[in-house]
Amino acid sequence: EVQLVESGGGLVQPGGSLRLSCAASGFTFSSYSMNWVRQAPGKGLEWVSYISSSSSTIYYADSVKGRFTISRDNAKNSLYLQMNSLRDEDTAVYYCARGSLRCLDPWGQGTLVTVSS
Amino acid sequence: EIVLTQSPGTLSLSPGERATLSCRASQSVSSSYLAWYQQKPGQAPRLLIYGASSRATGIPDRFSGSGSGTDFTLTISRLEPEDFAVYYCQQYGSSPKHTFGQGTKLEIK
């Protein structure tokens, strides 16, 4: 069974840092691109970042560029999101999602990041 | 940047009825790059339709997608109780890599 499990969320003060992880299983992780998508409370979906299968290509949403860093470790079947200089508006559930056929499938269950003093 | 606008914002229907959800793009989108997702409260989104009209694995055939260019539609032929949820369309592009519509909430009338 294809599975994605996020971890690392929590409460952090504005200006702080947090590192999210996504553990993948049930598929050949090194063959797929991966993404982070977030959803603020009561709001819609916002794509955050993309990384190709070999890490050679990376994209960020303008809202997080220069503050967030996506990375992966294919040997560990893991995806990461390093989040620095966090702001109130970064409060959201963060999902990792596999890139497949130009869409996102499947998604993890999400991890909640709360930025508040 | 392509903007996706979904309508209506909320759709109130009864089980057994037909639901028609719209997604309009600000520029022409390749059909290969248009997908639909379902999200229930407290759950992650689930892929329903990719390539504008292909059902994802395990998705019932009451769900269908159509459209091209700037106008795309998700149709649920006969609503089941478990279909009441929020639906998002999504476009795969260059930058940003993935763009979502704002969602349509399908609620029980």
PDB file of C-alpha atoms in Angstrom:
ATOM      1  CA  GLU A   1       0.000   0.000   0.000  1.00  0.00           C
ATOM      2  CA  VAL A   2       1.297   3.428  -0.954  1.00  0.00           C
ATOM      3  CA  GLN A   3       1.619   5.538   2.183  1.00  0.00           C
ATOM      4  CA  LEU A   4       2.896   8.977   3.129  1.00  0.00           C
ATOM      5  CA  VAL A   5       3.250   9.972   6.772  1.00  0.00           C
ATOM      6  CA  GLU A   6       4.135  13.530   7.788  1.00  0.00           C
ATOM      7  CA  SER A   7       5.662  14.552  11.094  1.00  0.00           C
ATOM      8  CA  GLY A   8       7.360  17.504  12.725  1.00  0.00           C
ATOM      9  CA  GLY A   9       4.499  19.942  13.067  1.00  0.00           C
ATOM     10  CA  GLY A  10       3.825  21.913  16.211  1.00  0.00           C
ATOM     11  CA  LEU A  11       3.624  25.321  17.821  1.00  0.00           C
ATOM     12  CA  VAL A  12       6.368  27.809  16.978  1.00  0.00           C
ATOM     13  CA  GLN A  13       6.789  31.517  17.600  1.00  0.00           C
ATOM     14  CA  PRO A  14       6.880  34.033  14.749  1.00  0.00           C
ATOM     15  CA  GLY A  15      10.377  34.172  13.335  1.00  0.00           C
ATOM     16  CA  GLY A  16      11.090  30.639  14.434  1.00  0.00           C
ATOM     17  CA  SER A  17      11.987  27.503  12.488  1.00  0.00           C
ATOM     18  CA  LEU A  18      10.545  24.043  12.029  1.00  0.00           C
ATOM     19  CA  ARG A  19      11.492  21.011   9.956  1.00  0.00           C
ATOM     20  CA  LEU A  20       8.781  18.783   8.545  1.00  0.00           C
ATOM     21  CA  SER A  21       9.382  15.223   7.428  1.00  0.00           C
ATOM     22  CA  CYS A  22       7.399  12.886   5.192  1.00  0.00           C
ATOM     23  CA  ALA A  23       8.099   9.151   5.293  1.00  0.00           C
ATOM     24  CA  ALA A  24       7.157   7.263   2.142  1.00  0.00           C
ATOM     25  CA  SER A  25       6.462   3.559   1.750  1.00  0.00           C
ATOM     26  CA  GLY A  26       4.849   1.151  -0.688  1.00  0.00           C
ATOM     27  CA  PHE A  27       6.398   2.577  -3.857  1.00  0.00           C
ATOM     28  CA  THR A  28       9.788   3.352  -5.417  1.00  0.00           C
ATOM     29  CA  PHE A  29      10.281   6.750  -3.802  1.00  0.00           C
ATOM     30  CA  SER A  30      13.311   7.636  -5.927  1.00  0.00           C
ATOM     31  CA  SER A  31      11.224   7.461  -9.121  1.00  0.00           C
ATOM     32  CA  TYR A  32       8.716  10.167  -8.223  1.00  0.00           C
ATOM     33  CA  SER A  33       8.644  13.897  -7.767  1.00  0.00           C
ATOM     34  CA  MET A  34       7.242  15.104  -4.466  1.00  0.00           C
ATOM     35  CA  ASN A  35       5.381  18.167  -3.269  1.00  0.00           C
ATOM     36  CA  TRP A  36       4.311  20.027  -0.161  1.00  0.00           C
ATOM     37  CA  VAL A  37       0.828  21.551  -0.103  1.00  0.00           C
ATOM     38  CA  ARG A  38      -0.687  23.484   2.787  1.00  0.00           C
ATOM     39  CA  GLN A  39      -4.151  24.402   3.952  1.00  0.00           C
ATOM     40  CA  ALA A  40      -4.765  27.244   6.390  1.00  0.00           C
ATOM     41  CA  PRO A  41      -7.616  26.681   8.860  1.00  0.00           C
ATOM     42  CA  GLY A  42     -10.945  26.843   7.041  1.00  0.00           C
ATOM     43  CA  LYS A  43      -9.264  27.766   3.754  1.00  0.00           C
ATOM     44  CA  GLY A  44      -8.417  26.138   0.443  1.00  0.00           C
ATOM     45  CA  LEU A  45      -5.342  24.325  -0.790  1.00  0.00           C
ATOM     46  CA  GLU A  46      -2.086  26.134  -1.542  1.00  0.00           C
ATOM     47  CA  TRP A  47       0.827  24.435  -3.272  1.00  0.00           C
ATOM     48  CA  VAL A  48       4.103  25.202  -1.441  1.00  0.00           C
ATOM     49  CA  SER A  49       7.011  23.400  -3.087  1.00  0.00           C
ATOM     50  CA  TYR A  50       8.077  20.770  -5.639  1.00  0.00           C
ATOM     51  CA  ILE A  51      11.182  18.601  -5.893  1.00  0.00           C
ATOM     52  CA  SER A  52      12.012  16.292  -8.775  1.00  0.00           C
ATOM     53  CA  SER A  53      12.934  12.648  -8.264  1.00  0.00           C
ATOM     54  CA  SER A  54      16.673  13.344  -8.344  1.00  0.00           C
ATOM     55  CA  SER A  55      16.452  16.725  -6.533  1.00  0.00           C
ATOM     56  CA  SER A  56      17.760  18.411  -9.683  1.00  0.00           C
ATOM     57  CA  THR A  57      14.684  20.631 -10.068  1.00  0.00           C
ATOM     58  CA  ILE A  58      13.033  22.562  -7.253  1.00  0.00           C
ATOM     59  CA  TYR A  59      10.239  25.110  -7.244  1.00  0.00           C
ATOM     60  CA  TYR A  60       8.653  27.232  -4.529  1.00  0.00           C
ATOM     61  CA  ALA A  61       5.530  29.301  -4.218  1.00  0.00           C
ATOM     62  CA  ASP A  62       6.307  33.015  -4.079  1.00  0.00           C
ATOM     63  CA  SER A  63       4.833  33.139  -0.559  1.00  0.00           C
ATOM     64  CA  VAL A  64       7.601  30.908   0.851  1.00  0.00           C
ATOM     65  CA  LYS A  65      10.542  31.558  -1.491  1.00  0.00           C
ATOM     66  CA  GLY A  66      13.703  32.408   0.423  1.00  0.00           C
ATOM     67  CA  ARG A  67      12.293  31.098   3.712  1.00  0.00           C
ATOM     68  CA  PHE A  68      11.471  27.423   3.036  1.00  0.00           C
ATOM     69  CA  THR A  69      13.773  24.718   1.681  1.00  0.00           C
ATOM     70  CA  ILE A  70      12.594  21.408   0.272  1.00  0.00           C
ATOM     71  CA  SER A  71      14.883  18.380   0.179  1.00  0.00           C
ATOM     72  CA  ARG A  72      14.739  14.611  -0.013  1.00  0.00           C
ATOM     73  CA  ASP A  73      16.804  11.571   0.911  1.00  0.00           C
ATOM     74  CA  ASN A  74      16.040   8.771  -1.532  1.00  0.00           C
ATOM     75  CA  ALA A  75      18.059   6.288   0.524  1.00  0.00           C
ATOM     76  CA  LYS A  76      15.748   6.948   3.466  1.00  0.00           C
ATOM     77  CA  ASN A  77      12.537   7.304   1.421  1.00  0.00           C
ATOM     78  CA  SER A  78      11.997  10.671   3.039  1.00  0.00           C
ATOM     79  CA  LEU A  79      10.960  14.176   2.055  1.00  0.00           C
ATOM     80  CA  TYR A  80      11.672  17.276   4.127  1.00  0.00           C
ATOM     81  CA  LEU A  81      10.603  20.893   4.409  1.00  0.00           C
ATOM     82  CA  GLN A  82      12.827  23.249   6.365  1.00  0.00           C
ATOM     83  CA  MET A  83      10.776  26.291   7.339  1.00  0.00           C
ATOM     84  CA  ASN A  84      12.568  29.411   8.602  1.00  0.00           C
ATOM     85  CA  SER A  85      11.394  32.929   9.470  1.00  0.00           C
ATOM     86  CA  LEU A  86       7.907  31.616  10.100  1.00  0.00           C
ATOM     87  CA  ARG A  87       4.989  34.025  10.020  1.00  0.00           C
ATOM     88  CA  ASP A  88       1.453  33.923  11.374  1.00  0.00           C
ATOM     89  CA  GLU A  89       0.183  33.306   7.847  1.00  0.00           C
ATOM     90  CA  ASP A  90       2.208  30.090   7.607  1.00  0.00           C
ATOM     91  CA  THR A  91      -0.179  28.477  10.091  1.00  0.00           C
ATOM     92  CA  ALA A  92      -1.693  25.528   8.243  1.00  0.00           C
ATOM     93  CA  VAL A  93      -1.907  21.801   7.859  1.00  0.00           C
ATOM     94  CA  TYR A  94       1.018  20.750   5.688  1.00  0.00           C
ATOM     95  CA  TYR A  95       0.549  17.766   3.391  1.00  0.00           C
ATOM     96  CA  CYS A  96       3.156  15.911   1.398  1.00  0.00           C
ATOM     97  CA  ALA A  97       1.912  14.523  -1.900  1.00  0.00           C
ATOM     98  CA  ARG A  98       3.464  12.371  -4.588  1.00  0.00           C
ATOM     99  CA  GLY A  99       3.640  13.788  -8.073  1.00  0.00           C
ATOM    100  CA  SER A 100       2.001  11.445 -10.571  1.00  0.00           C
ATOM    101  CA  LEU A 101       0.596  12.038 -14.060  1.00  0.00           C
ATOM    102  CA  ARG A 102       0.821  15.816 -13.534  1.00  0.00           C
ATOM    103  CA  CYS A 103      -1.352  15.624 -10.433  1.00  0.00           C
ATOM    104  CA  LEU A 104      -0.927  14.817  -6.748  1.00  0.00           C
ATOM    105  CA  ASP A 105      -1.597  11.270  -5.606  1.00  0.00           C
ATOM    106  CA  PRO A 106      -1.626  10.156  -2.914  1.00  0.00           C
ATOM    107  CA  TRP A 107      -1.485  12.652  -0.054  1.00  0.00           C
ATOM    108  CA  GLY A 108      -0.342  12.126   3.499  1.00  0.00           C
ATOM    109  CA  GLN A 109      -2.651  12.777   6.441  1.00  0.00           C
ATOM    110  CA  GLY A 110      -1.015  16.144   7.143  1.00  0.00           C
ATOM    111  CA  THR A 111       0.796  17.762  10.044  1.00  0.00           C
ATOM    112  CA  LEU A 112      -0.365  20.968  11.721  1.00  0.00           C
ATOM    113  CA  VAL A 113       1.973  23.921  12.011  1.00  0.00           C
ATOM    114  CA  THR A 114       0.838  26.745  14.270  1.00  0.00           C
ATOM    115  CA  VAL A 115       2.781  30.005  14.286  1.00  0.00           C
ATOM    116  CA  SER A 116       1.813  32.079  17.289  1.00  0.00           C
ATOM    117  CA  SER A 117       3.324  33.987  20.156  1.00  0.00           C
TER     118      SER A 117
ATOM    119  CA  GLU B   1       0.042  32.688 -13.621  1.00  0.00           C
ATOM    120  CA  ILE B   2      -3.156  30.786 -14.395  1.00  0.00           C
ATOM    121  CA  VAL B   3      -6.066  31.383 -12.011  1.00  0.00           C
ATOM    122  CA  LEU B   4      -8.738  28.720 -11.559  1.00  0.00           C
ATOM    123  CA  THR B   5     -12.232  29.884 -10.581  1.00  0.00           C
ATOM    124  CA  GLN B   6     -14.706  27.303  -9.349  1.00  0.00           C
ATOM    125  CA  SER B   7     -18.469  27.715  -9.308  1.00  0.00           C
ATOM    126  CA  PRO B   8     -20.716  27.615  -7.511  1.00  0.00           C
ATOM    127  CA  GLY B   9     -19.057  28.243  -4.157  1.00  0.00           C
ATOM    128  CA  THR B  10     -21.670  26.063  -2.469  1.00  0.00           C
ATOM    129  CA  LEU B  11     -24.026  23.570  -4.098  1.00  0.00           C
ATOM    130  CA  SER B  12     -27.012  22.246  -2.138  1.00  0.00           C
ATOM    131  CA  LEU B  13     -28.465  19.009  -3.494  1.00  0.00           C
ATOM    132  CA  SER B  14     -30.186  15.861  -2.279  1.00  0.00           C
ATOM    133  CA  PRO B  15     -28.926  12.275  -2.507  1.00  0.00           C
ATOM    134  CA  GLY B  16     -29.802  10.783  -5.871  1.00  0.00           C
ATOM    135  CA  GLU B  17     -29.560  14.107  -7.697  1.00  0.00           C
ATOM    136  CA  ARG B  18     -26.980  15.048 -10.312  1.00  0.00           C
ATOM    137  CA  ALA B  19     -24.197  17.464  -9.403  1.00  0.00           C
ATOM    138  CA  THR B  20     -22.372  19.654 -11.906  1.00  0.00           C
ATOM    139  CA  LEU B  21     -19.285  21.542 -10.690  1.00  0.00           C
ATOM    140  CA  SER B  22     -17.452  24.064 -12.860  1.00  0.00           C
ATOM    141  CA  CYS B  23     -13.792  25.087 -13.045  1.00  0.00           C
ATOM    142  CA  ARG B  24     -12.827  27.975 -15.306  1.00  0.00           C
ATOM    143  CA  ALA B  25      -9.201  28.871 -16.090  1.00  0.00           C
ATOM    144  CA  SER B  26      -7.942  32.385 -16.805  1.00  0.00           C
ATOM    145  CA  GLN B  27      -5.917  31.013 -19.740  1.00  0.00           C
ATOM    146  CA  SER B  28      -6.181  27.883 -21.834  1.00  0.00           C
ATOM    147  CA  VAL B  29      -5.052  24.754 -19.979  1.00  0.00           C
ATOM    148  CA  SER B  30      -3.960  21.498 -21.522  1.00  0.00           C
ATOM    149  CA  SER B  31      -6.533  18.843 -20.682  1.00  0.00           C
ATOM    150  CA  SER B  32      -3.662  16.597 -19.637  1.00  0.00           C
ATOM    151  CA  TYR B  33      -2.891  19.002 -16.830  1.00  0.00           C
ATOM    152  CA  LEU B  34      -6.316  19.343 -15.149  1.00  0.00           C
ATOM    153  CA  ALA B  35      -7.321  17.288 -12.107  1.00  0.00           C
ATOM    154  CA  TRP B  36     -10.104  17.139  -9.519  1.00  0.00           C
ATOM    155  CA  TYR B  37      -9.875  16.261  -5.821  1.00  0.00           C
ATOM    156  CA  GLN B  38     -12.382  15.486  -3.085  1.00  0.00           C
ATOM    157  CA  GLN B  39     -11.791  16.518   0.516  1.00  0.00           C
ATOM    158  CA  LYS B  40     -13.907  15.475   3.459  1.00  0.00           C
ATOM    159  CA  PRO B  41     -13.693  17.199   6.865  1.00  0.00           C
ATOM    160  CA  GLY B  42     -10.542  16.255   8.748  1.00  0.00           C
ATOM    161  CA  GLN B  43      -9.160  14.265   5.833  1.00  0.00           C
ATOM    162  CA  ALA B  44      -6.527  14.806   3.194  1.00  0.00           C
ATOM    163  CA  PRO B  45      -7.632  15.498  -0.371  1.00  0.00           C
ATOM    164  CA  ARG B  46      -8.144  12.462  -2.609  1.00  0.00           C
ATOM    165  CA  LEU B  47      -7.532  12.411  -6.344  1.00  0.00           C
ATOM    166  CA  LEU B  48     -10.727  11.772  -8.315  1.00  0.00           C
ATOM    167  CA  ILE B  49     -10.001  12.747 -11.914  1.00  0.00           C
ATOM    168  CA  TYR B  50      -6.764  13.384 -13.810  1.00  0.00           C
ATOM    169  CA  GLY B  51      -6.176  14.436 -17.394  1.00  0.00           C
ATOM    170  CA  ALA B  52      -9.551  16.205 -17.211  1.00  0.00           C
ATOM    171  CA  SER B  53     -11.541  12.993 -17.761  1.00  0.00           C
ATOM    172  CA  SER B  54      -9.702   9.909 -16.470  1.00  0.00           C
ATOM    173  CA  ARG B  55     -10.911   8.429 -13.181  1.00  0.00           C
ATOM    174  CA  ALA B  56      -8.274   7.637 -10.589  1.00  0.00           C
ATOM    175  CA  THR B  57      -7.961   4.104  -9.249  1.00  0.00           C
ATOM    176  CA  GLY B  58     -10.949   3.040  -7.183  1.00  0.00           C
ATOM    177  CA  ILE B  59     -13.134   6.036  -8.049  1.00  0.00           C
ATOM    178  CA  PRO B  60     -16.759   5.059  -8.787  1.00  0.00           C
ATOM    179  CA  ASP B  61     -18.043   5.603 -12.320  1.00  0.00           C
ATOM    180  CA  ARG B  62     -20.690   8.048 -11.095  1.00  0.00           C
ATOM    181  CA  PHE B  63     -17.818  10.576 -11.108  1.00  0.00           C
ATOM    182  CA  SER B  64     -16.887  11.954 -14.517  1.00  0.00           C
ATOM    183  CA  GLY B  65     -14.816  14.845 -15.798  1.00  0.00           C
ATOM    184  CA  SER B  66     -15.007  16.753 -19.038  1.00  0.00           C
ATOM    185  CA  GLY B  67     -13.956  19.963 -20.719  1.00  0.00           C
ATOM    186  CA  SER B  68     -11.116  21.596 -22.564  1.00  0.00           C
ATOM    187  CA  GLY B  69      -9.422  24.935 -23.016  1.00  0.00           C
ATOM    188  CA  THR B  70     -10.643  27.136 -20.195  1.00  0.00           C
ATOM    189  CA  ASP B  71     -13.818  25.332 -19.106  1.00  0.00           C
ATOM    190  CA  PHE B  72     -13.859  22.069 -17.190  1.00  0.00           C
ATOM    191  CA  THR B  73     -16.645  20.199 -15.404  1.00  0.00           C
ATOM    192  CA  LEU B  74     -16.885  17.536 -12.730  1.00  0.00           C
ATOM    193  CA  THR B  75     -20.171  15.652 -12.807  1.00  0.00           C
ATOM    194  CA  ILE B  76     -21.505  13.286 -10.163  1.00  0.00           C
ATOM    195  CA  SER B  77     -24.355  11.417 -11.818  1.00  0.00           C
ATOM    196  CA  ARG B  78     -26.281  10.275  -8.737  1.00  0.00           C
ATOM    197  CA  LEU B  79     -25.202  11.637  -5.394  1.00  0.00           C
ATOM    198  CA  GLU B  80     -24.487   9.198  -2.608  1.00  0.00           C
ATOM    199  CA  PRO B  81     -24.377  10.369   1.047  1.00  0.00           C
ATOM    200  CA  GLU B  82     -20.587   9.968   1.085  1.00  0.00           C
ATOM    201  CA  ASP B  83     -20.168  12.378  -1.850  1.00  0.00           C
ATOM    202  CA  PHE B  84     -20.971  15.477   0.197  1.00  0.00           C
ATOM    203  CA  ALA B  85     -17.587  17.155   0.570  1.00  0.00           C
ATOM    204  CA  VAL B  86     -15.441  19.957  -0.839  1.00  0.00           C
ATOM    205  CA  TYR B  87     -14.135  19.581  -4.392  1.00  0.00           C
ATOM    206  CA  TYR B  88     -11.064  21.270  -5.834  1.00  0.00           C
ATOM    207  CA  CYS B  89      -9.815  21.539  -9.376  1.00  0.00           C
ATOM    208  CA  GLN B  90      -6.060  21.759  -9.933  1.00  0.00           C
ATOM    209  CA  GLN B  91      -3.822  22.727 -12.824  1.00  0.00           C
ATOM    210  CA  TYR B  92      -0.227  21.591 -13.365  1.00  0.00           C
ATOM    211  CA  GLY B  93       1.981  24.323 -14.729  1.00  0.00           C
ATOM    212  CA  SER B  94       5.491  25.716 -14.731  1.00  0.00           C
ATOM    213  CA  SER B  95       5.568  28.164 -11.868  1.00  0.00           C
ATOM    214  CA  PRO B  96       3.693  27.810  -9.620  1.00  0.00           C
ATOM    215  CA  LYS B  97       3.878  24.104 -10.222  1.00  0.00           C
ATOM    216  CA  HIS B  98       0.344  23.377  -9.077  1.00  0.00           C
ATOM    217  CA  THR B  99      -2.565  25.815  -8.889  1.00  0.00           C
ATOM    218  CA  PHE B 100      -5.846  25.067  -7.142  1.00  0.00           C
ATOM    219  CA  GLY B 101      -9.296  26.518  -7.481  1.00  0.00           C
ATOM    220  CA  GLN B 102     -10.893  27.896  -4.342  1.00  0.00           C
ATOM    221  CA  GLY B 103     -13.171  24.877  -3.969  1.00  0.00           C
ATOM    222  CA  THR B 104     -16.865  24.030  -4.244  1.00  0.00           C
ATOM    223  CA  LYS B 105     -18.654  22.801  -1.146  1.00  0.00           C
ATOM    224  CA  LEU B 106     -21.269  20.184  -1.971  1.00  0.00           C
ATOM    225  CA  GLU B 107     -23.775  20.067   0.883  1.00  0.00           C
ATOM    226  CA  ILE B 108     -26.902  18.090   1.616  1.00  0.00           C
ATOM    227  CA  LYS B 109     -30.102  19.986   0.898  1.00  0.00           C
TER     228      LYS B 109
END
